[in-house]
Short mmCIF file of C-alpha atoms and ligand atoms in Angstrom, two decimals:
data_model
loop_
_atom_site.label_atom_id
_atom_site.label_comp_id
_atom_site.label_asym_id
_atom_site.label_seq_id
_atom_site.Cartn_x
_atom_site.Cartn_y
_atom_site.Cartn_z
CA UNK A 1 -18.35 -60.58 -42.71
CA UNK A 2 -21.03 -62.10 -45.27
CA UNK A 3 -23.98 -63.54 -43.24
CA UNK A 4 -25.99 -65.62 -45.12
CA UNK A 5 -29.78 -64.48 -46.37
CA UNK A 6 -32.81 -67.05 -46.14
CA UNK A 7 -36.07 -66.18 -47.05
CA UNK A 8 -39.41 -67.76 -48.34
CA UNK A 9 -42.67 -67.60 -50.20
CA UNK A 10 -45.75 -69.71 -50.25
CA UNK A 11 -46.81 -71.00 -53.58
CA UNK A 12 -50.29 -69.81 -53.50
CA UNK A 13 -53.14 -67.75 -54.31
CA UNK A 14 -52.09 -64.50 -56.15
CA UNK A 15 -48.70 -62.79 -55.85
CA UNK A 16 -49.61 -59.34 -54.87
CA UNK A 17 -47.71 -56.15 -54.62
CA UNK A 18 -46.91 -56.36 -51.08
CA UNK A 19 -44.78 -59.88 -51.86
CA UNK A 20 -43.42 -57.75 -54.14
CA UNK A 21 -42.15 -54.40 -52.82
CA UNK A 22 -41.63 -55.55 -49.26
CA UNK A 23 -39.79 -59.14 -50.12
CA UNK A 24 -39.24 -60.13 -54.10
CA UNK A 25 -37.72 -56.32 -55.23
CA UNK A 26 -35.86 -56.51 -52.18
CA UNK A 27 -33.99 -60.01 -52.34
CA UNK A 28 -33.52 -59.47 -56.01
CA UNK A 29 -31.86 -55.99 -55.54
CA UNK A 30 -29.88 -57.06 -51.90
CA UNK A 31 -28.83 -61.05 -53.09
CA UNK A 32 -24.99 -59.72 -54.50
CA UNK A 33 -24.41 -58.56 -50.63
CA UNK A 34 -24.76 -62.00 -49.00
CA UNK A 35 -24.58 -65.35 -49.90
CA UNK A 36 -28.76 -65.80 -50.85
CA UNK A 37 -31.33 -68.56 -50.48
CA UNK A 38 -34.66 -68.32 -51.36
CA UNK A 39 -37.75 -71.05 -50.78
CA UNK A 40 -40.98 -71.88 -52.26
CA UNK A 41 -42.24 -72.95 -48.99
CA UNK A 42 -44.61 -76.02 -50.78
CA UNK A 43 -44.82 -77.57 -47.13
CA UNK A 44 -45.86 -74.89 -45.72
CA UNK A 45 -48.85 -74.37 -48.53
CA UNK A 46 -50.21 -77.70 -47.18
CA UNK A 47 -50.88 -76.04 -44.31
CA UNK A 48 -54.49 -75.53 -45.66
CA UNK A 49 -56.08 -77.69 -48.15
CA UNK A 50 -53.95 -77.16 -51.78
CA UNK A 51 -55.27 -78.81 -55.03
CA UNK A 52 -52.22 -81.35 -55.55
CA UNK A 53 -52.06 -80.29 -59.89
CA UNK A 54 -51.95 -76.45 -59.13
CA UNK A 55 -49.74 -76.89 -55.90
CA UNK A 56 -47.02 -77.76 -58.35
CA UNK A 57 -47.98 -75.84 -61.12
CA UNK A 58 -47.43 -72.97 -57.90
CA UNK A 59 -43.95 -73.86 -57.42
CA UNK A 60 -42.79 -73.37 -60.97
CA UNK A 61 -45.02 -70.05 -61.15
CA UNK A 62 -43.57 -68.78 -58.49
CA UNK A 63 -39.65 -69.42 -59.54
CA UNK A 64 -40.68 -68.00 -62.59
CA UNK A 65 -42.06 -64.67 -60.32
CA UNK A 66 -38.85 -65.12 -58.55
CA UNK A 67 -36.57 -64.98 -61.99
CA UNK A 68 -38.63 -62.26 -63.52
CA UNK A 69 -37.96 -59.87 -60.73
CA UNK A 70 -34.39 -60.30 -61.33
CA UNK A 71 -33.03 -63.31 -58.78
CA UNK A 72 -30.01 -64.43 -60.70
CA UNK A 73 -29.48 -68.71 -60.45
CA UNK A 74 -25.72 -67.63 -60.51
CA UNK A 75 -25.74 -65.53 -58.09
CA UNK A 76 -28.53 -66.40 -55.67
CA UNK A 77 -29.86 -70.58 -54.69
CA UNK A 78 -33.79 -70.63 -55.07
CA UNK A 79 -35.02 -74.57 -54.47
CA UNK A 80 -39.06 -75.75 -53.50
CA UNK A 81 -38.41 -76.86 -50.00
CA UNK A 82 -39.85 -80.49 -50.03
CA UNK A 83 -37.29 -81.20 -52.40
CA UNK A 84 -34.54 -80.96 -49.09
CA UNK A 85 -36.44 -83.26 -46.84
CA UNK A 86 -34.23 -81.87 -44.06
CA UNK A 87 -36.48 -79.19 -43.33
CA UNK A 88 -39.20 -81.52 -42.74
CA UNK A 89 -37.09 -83.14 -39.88
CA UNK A 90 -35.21 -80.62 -37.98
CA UNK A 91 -38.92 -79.14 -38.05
CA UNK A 92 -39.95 -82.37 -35.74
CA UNK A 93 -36.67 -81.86 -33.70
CA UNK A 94 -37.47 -78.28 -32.68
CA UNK A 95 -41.39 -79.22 -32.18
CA UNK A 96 -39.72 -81.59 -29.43
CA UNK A 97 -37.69 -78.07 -27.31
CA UNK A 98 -40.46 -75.18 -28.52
CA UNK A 99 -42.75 -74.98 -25.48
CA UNK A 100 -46.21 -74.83 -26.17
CA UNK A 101 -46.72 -71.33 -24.95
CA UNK A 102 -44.35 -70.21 -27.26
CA UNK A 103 -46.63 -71.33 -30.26
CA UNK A 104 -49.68 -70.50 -28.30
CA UNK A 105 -48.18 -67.11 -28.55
CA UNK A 106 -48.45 -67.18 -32.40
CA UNK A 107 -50.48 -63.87 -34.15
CA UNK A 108 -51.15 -65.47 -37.13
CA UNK A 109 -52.32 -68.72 -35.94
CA UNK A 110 -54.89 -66.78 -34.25
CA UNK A 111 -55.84 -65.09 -37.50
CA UNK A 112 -55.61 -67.54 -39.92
CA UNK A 113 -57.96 -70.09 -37.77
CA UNK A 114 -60.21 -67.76 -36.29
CA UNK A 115 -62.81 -68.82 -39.00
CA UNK A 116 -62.59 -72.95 -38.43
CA UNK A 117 -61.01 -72.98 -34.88
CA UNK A 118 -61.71 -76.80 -34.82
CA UNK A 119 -60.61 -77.71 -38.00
CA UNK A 120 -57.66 -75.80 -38.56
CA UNK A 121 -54.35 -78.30 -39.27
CA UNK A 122 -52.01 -79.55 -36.48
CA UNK A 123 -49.50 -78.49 -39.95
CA UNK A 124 -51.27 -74.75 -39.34
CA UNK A 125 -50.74 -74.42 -35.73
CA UNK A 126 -47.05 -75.67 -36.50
CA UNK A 127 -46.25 -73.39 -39.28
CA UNK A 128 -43.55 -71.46 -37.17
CA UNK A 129 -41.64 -74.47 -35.90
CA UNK A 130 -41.06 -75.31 -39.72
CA UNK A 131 -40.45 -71.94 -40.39
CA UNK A 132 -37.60 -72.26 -38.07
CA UNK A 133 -36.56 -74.97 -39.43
CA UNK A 134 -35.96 -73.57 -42.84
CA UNK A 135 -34.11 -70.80 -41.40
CA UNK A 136 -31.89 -72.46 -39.10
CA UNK A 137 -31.26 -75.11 -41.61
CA UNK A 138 -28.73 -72.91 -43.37
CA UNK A 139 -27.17 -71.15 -40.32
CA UNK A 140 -29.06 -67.66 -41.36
CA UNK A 141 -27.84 -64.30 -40.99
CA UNK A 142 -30.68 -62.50 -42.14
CA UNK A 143 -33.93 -63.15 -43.07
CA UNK A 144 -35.72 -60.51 -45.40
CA UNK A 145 -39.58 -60.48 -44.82
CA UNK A 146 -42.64 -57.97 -44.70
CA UNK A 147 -43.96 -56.86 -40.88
CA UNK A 148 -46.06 -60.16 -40.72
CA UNK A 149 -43.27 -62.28 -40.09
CA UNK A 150 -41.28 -60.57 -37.88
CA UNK A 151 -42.57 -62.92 -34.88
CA UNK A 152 -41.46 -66.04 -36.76
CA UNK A 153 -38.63 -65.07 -37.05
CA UNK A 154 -38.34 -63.61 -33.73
CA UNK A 155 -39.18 -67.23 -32.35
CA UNK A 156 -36.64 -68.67 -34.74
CA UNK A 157 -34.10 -66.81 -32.93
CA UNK A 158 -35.31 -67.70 -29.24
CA UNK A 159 -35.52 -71.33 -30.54
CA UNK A 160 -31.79 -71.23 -32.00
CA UNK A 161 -31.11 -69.78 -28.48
CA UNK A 162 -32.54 -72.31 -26.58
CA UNK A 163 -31.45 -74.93 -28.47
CA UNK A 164 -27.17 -73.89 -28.42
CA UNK A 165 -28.00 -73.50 -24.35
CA UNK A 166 -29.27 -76.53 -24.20
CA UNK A 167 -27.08 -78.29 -26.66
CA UNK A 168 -23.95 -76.74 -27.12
CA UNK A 169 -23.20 -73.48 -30.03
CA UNK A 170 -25.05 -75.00 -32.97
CA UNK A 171 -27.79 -72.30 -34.64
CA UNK A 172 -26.25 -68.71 -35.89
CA UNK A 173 -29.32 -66.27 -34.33
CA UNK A 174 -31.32 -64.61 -36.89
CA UNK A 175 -32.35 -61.34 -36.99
CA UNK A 176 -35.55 -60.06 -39.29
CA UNK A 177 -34.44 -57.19 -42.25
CA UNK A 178 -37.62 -55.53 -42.53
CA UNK A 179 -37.71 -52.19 -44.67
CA UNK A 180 -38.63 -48.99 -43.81
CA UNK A 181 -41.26 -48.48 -46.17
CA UNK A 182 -44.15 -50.63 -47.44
CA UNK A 183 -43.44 -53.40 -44.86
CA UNK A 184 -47.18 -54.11 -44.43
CA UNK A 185 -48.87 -52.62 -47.84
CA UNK A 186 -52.57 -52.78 -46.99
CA UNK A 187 -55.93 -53.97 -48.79
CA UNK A 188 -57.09 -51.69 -51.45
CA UNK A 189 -60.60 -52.21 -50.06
CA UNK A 190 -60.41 -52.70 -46.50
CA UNK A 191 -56.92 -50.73 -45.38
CA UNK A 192 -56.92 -51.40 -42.08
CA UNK A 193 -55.99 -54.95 -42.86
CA UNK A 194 -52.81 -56.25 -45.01
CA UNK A 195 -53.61 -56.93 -48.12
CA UNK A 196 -53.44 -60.70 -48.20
CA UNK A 197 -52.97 -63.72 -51.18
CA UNK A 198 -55.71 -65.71 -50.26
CA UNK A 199 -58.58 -63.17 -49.24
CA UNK A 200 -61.87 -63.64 -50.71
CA UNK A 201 -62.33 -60.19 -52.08
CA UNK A 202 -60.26 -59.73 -55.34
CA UNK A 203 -60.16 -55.84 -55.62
CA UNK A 204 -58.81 -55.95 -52.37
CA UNK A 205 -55.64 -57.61 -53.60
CA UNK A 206 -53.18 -55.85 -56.24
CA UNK A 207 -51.60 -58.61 -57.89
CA UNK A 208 -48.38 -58.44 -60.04
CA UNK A 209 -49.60 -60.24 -62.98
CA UNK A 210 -52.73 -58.35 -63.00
CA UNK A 211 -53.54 -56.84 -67.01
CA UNK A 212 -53.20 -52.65 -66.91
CA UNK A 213 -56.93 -52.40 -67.25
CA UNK A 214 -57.32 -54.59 -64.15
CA UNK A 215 -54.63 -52.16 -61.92
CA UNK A 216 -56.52 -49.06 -63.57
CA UNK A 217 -60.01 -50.24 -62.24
CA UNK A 218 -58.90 -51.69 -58.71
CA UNK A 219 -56.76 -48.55 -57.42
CA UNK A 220 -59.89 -46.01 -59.42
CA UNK A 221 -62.39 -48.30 -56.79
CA UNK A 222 -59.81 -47.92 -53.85
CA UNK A 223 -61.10 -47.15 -50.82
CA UNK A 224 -59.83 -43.47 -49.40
CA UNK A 225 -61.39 -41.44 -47.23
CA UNK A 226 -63.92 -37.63 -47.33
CA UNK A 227 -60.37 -35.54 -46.23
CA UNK A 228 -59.54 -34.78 -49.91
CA UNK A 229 -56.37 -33.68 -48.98
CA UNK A 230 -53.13 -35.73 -50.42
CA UNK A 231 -50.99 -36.34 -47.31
CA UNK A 232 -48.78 -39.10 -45.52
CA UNK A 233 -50.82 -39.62 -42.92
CA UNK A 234 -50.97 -42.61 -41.17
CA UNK A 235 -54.23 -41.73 -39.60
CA UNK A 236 -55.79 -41.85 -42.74
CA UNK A 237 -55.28 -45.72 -43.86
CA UNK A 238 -56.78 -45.77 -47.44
CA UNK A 239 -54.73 -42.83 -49.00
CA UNK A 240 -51.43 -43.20 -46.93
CA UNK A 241 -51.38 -46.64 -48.32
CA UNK A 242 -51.93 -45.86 -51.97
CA UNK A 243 -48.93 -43.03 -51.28
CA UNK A 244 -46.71 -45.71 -49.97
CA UNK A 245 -47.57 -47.40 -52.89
CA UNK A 246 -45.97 -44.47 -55.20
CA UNK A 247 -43.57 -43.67 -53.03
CA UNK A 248 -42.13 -47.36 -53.88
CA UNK A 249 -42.79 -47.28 -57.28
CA UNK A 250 -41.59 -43.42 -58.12
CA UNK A 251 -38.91 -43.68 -55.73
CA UNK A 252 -39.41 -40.15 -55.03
CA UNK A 253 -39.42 -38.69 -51.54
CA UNK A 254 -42.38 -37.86 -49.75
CA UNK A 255 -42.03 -34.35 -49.53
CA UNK A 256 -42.14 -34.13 -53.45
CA UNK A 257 -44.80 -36.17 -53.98
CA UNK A 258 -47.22 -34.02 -51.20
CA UNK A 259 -46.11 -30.89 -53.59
CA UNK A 260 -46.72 -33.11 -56.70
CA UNK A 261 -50.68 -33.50 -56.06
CA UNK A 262 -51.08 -30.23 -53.57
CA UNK A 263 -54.29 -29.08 -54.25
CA UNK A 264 -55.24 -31.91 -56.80
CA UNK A 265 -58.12 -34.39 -56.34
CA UNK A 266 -57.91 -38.21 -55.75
CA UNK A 267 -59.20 -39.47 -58.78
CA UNK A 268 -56.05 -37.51 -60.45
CA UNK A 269 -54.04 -38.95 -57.98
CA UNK A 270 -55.21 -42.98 -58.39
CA UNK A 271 -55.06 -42.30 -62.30
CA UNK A 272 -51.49 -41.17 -61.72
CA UNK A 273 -50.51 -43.94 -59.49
CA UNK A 274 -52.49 -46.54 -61.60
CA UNK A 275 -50.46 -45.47 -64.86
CA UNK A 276 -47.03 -45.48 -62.31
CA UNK A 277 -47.88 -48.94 -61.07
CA UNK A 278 -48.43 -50.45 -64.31
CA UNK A 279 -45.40 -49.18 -65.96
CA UNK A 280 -43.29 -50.20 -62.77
CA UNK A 281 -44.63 -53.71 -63.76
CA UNK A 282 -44.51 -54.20 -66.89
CA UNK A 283 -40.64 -55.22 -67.57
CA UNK A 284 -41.51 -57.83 -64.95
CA UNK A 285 -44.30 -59.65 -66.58
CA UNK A 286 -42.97 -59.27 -70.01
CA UNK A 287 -40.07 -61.56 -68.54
CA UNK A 288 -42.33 -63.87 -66.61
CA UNK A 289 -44.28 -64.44 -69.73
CA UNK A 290 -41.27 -64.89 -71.58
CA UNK A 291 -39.43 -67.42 -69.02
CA UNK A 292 -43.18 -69.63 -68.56
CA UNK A 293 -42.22 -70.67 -72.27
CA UNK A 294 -39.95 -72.60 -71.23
CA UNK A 295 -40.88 -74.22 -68.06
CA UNK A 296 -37.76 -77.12 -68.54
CA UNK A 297 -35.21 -74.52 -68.26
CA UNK A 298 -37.23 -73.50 -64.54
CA UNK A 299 -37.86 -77.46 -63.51
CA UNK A 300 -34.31 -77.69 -64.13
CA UNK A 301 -32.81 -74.23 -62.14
CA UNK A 302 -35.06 -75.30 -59.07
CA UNK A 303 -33.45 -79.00 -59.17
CA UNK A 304 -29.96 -77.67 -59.46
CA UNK A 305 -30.94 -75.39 -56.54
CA UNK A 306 -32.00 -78.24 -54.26
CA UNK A 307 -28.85 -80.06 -55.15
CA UNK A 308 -26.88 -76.91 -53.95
CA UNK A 309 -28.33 -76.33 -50.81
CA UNK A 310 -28.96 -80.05 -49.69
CA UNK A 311 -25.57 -81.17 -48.64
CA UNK A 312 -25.47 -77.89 -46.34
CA UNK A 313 -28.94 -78.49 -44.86
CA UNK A 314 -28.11 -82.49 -44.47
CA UNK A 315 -24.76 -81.31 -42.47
CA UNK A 316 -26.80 -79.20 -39.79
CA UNK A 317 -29.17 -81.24 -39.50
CA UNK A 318 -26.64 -84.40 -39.07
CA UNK A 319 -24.54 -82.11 -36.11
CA UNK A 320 -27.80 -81.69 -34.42
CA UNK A 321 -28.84 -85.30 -34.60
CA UNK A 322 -25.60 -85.98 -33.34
CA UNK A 323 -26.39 -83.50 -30.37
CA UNK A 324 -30.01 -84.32 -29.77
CA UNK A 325 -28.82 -88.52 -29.32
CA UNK A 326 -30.39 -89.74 -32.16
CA UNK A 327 -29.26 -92.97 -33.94
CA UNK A 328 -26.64 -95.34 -32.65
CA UNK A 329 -23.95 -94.91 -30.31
CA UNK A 330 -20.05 -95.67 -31.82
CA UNK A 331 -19.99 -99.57 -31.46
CA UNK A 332 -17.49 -102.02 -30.47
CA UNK A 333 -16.77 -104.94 -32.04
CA UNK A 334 -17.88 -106.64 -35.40
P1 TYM B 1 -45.85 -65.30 -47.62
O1 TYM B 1 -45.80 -66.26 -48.75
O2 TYM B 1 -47.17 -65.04 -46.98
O3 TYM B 1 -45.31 -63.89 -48.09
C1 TYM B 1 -44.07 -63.73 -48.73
C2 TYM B 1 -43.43 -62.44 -48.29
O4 TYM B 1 -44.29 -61.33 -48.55
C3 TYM B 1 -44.46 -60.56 -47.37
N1 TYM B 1 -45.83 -60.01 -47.37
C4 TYM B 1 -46.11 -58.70 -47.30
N2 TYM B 1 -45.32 -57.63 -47.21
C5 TYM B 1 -45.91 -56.41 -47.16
N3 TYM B 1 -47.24 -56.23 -47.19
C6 TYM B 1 -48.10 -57.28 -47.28
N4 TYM B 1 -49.40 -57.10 -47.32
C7 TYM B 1 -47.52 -58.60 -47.32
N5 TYM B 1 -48.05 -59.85 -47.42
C8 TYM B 1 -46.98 -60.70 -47.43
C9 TYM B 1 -44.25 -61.54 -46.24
O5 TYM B 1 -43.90 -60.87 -45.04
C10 TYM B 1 -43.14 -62.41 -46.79
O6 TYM B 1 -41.89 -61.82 -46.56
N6 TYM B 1 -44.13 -67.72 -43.66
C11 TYM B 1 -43.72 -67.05 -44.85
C12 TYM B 1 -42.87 -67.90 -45.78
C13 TYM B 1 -41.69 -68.55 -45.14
C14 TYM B 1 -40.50 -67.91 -44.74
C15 TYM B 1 -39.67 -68.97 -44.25
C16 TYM B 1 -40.05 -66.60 -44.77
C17 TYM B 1 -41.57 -69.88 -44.87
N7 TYM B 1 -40.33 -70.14 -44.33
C18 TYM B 1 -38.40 -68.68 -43.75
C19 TYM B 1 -38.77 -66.33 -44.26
C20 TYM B 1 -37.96 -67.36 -43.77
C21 TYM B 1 -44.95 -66.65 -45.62
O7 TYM B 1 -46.00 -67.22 -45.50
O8 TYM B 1 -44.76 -65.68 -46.53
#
């Protein structure tokens, strides 16, 4: 049976190649198999402080990003999720049945405040119930997302799960599609940490728009390690993650590429992969520039998408009004 496919992206900072090989590639190339929805997750930008012009010049970047990597409007819905202001709701609904612990719980939280503790967003702390929210919303399948979101996901499910035992069969439970390969592609500069949209450093971050001169000097300055020796070896962060990074853009097996550079050095290597990586991108931002020409046609796919979707969101989210209590009871009389 189809299952249906949710999955989202925030609007910010730069879209790097980990957005891109573990989620982007992968909806584009999987959306035919299900029915697909995919969300610029604006609300979930706000999160952290977002300057309101760019915020919204984000969203129709990013359905551009979206387009360019070959999501088809026919085939596939993408919308910007404040345009269904259901999520925003159910979001408060769940907030009232997710025990604390559950959020307390959170990985990323932990991360993504450890720098301002105190003034980190209630909106921040929060960020999974919404995330639930969005997925429930459409009664997901599947939900296609790089190793960092697996435990959102995971607490989407135990939240659908506690909700239907509570309430009655409501939520379809979720389960995370999370690929093999490259489902956590690493900093270029510090490995041992993902490489991330908003970090500070910018060689850390590969990003898909970057200009082939850019690419060439960020993987040359990549950090490896004194071993010399090309080799999948998870051991060794800095060079297993620039392999994972050709094994995804050569689509050759890893076997063949150890025998391709056996006995060579890294710089041959990094030039190799440098040249492989901007070839594997250029078709995609030849189209993005192309499609940002006409940013009407974009504003206009993402409205059309909202329109889609909304009647299915508002028809969840009235059932579990209806099974929360909220609103009026039937009445009698005139
Ligand atoms: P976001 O915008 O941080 O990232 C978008 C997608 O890219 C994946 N990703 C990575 N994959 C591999 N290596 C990396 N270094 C890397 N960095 C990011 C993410 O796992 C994600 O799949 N919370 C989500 C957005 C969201 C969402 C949703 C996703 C909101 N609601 C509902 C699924 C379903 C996020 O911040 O993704």
């Amino acid at each position: 049976m189809k299952k249906r496919v949710f999955s989202g992206i925030q609007p910010t900072g730069t879209i790097h190649i980990g957005n891109y090989l573990a989620a982007i590639r992968r909806w584009a190339i999987t959306q035919a198999e299900h029915e697909s929805i995919f969300c610029i997750v604006d609300l979930h930008a706000i999160t952290v402080p977002q300057e309101p012009k760019l915020l919204k010049a984000k969203n129709l970047e990013m359905a551009g990003m979206l387009l360019a990597a070959g999501i088809d409007p026919e085939v596939s819905v993408i919308f910007v999720q404040s345009r269904v202001s259901a999520h925003a709701e159910l979001a408060w609904i769940l907030n009232c049945i997710i025990p604390m612990g559950w959020m307390l719980r959170m990985i990323q939280f932990k991360e993504k405040s450890q720098r301002h503790k105190e003034q980190a967003s209630t909106g921040l702390f929060d960020y999974p119930a919404l995330m639930a929210a969005d997925i429930l919303l459409y009664r997901t399948g599947l939900v296609p997302v790089g190793e960092d979101q697996r435990q959102h996901v995971e607490l989407a499910r135990d939240v659908a799960e506690r909700f239907n035992s509570r309430y009655g069969p409501t939520f379809e439970l979720p389960e995370a599609v999370i690929p093999e390969v490259g489902s956590r592609i690493m900093g270029l500069k510090d490995p041992t940490k993902k490489m991330s949209k908003t970090g500070d450093d910018k060689d850390n971050v590969l990003g898909v728009l970057d200009p082939p001169d850019q690419i060439r000097a960020k993987i040359m300055k990549a950090v490896t390690d004194p071993l010399r020796e090309i080799r999948f070896d998870p051991e060794r962060p800095g060079i297993h993650n620039l392999l994972v990074i050709y094994e995804l853009f050569s689509a050759e097996g890893r076997q063949a590429i150890e025998q391709r550079f056996a006995g060579k050095g890294y710089a041959q290597f990094k030039a190799e992969l440098a040249e492989m990586v901007i070839e594997g991108l250029r078709p995609l931002q030849a189209r993005f520039c192309e499609l940002m020409k006409d940013q009407g046609y974009i504003g206009r796919l993402l409205e059309e998408g909202a329109d889609r979707i909304r009647p299915v969101a508002e028809g969840t989210l009235n059932t579990v009004k209806e099974k929360v209590g909220l609103g009026l009871p039937v009445l009698r009389g005139s």
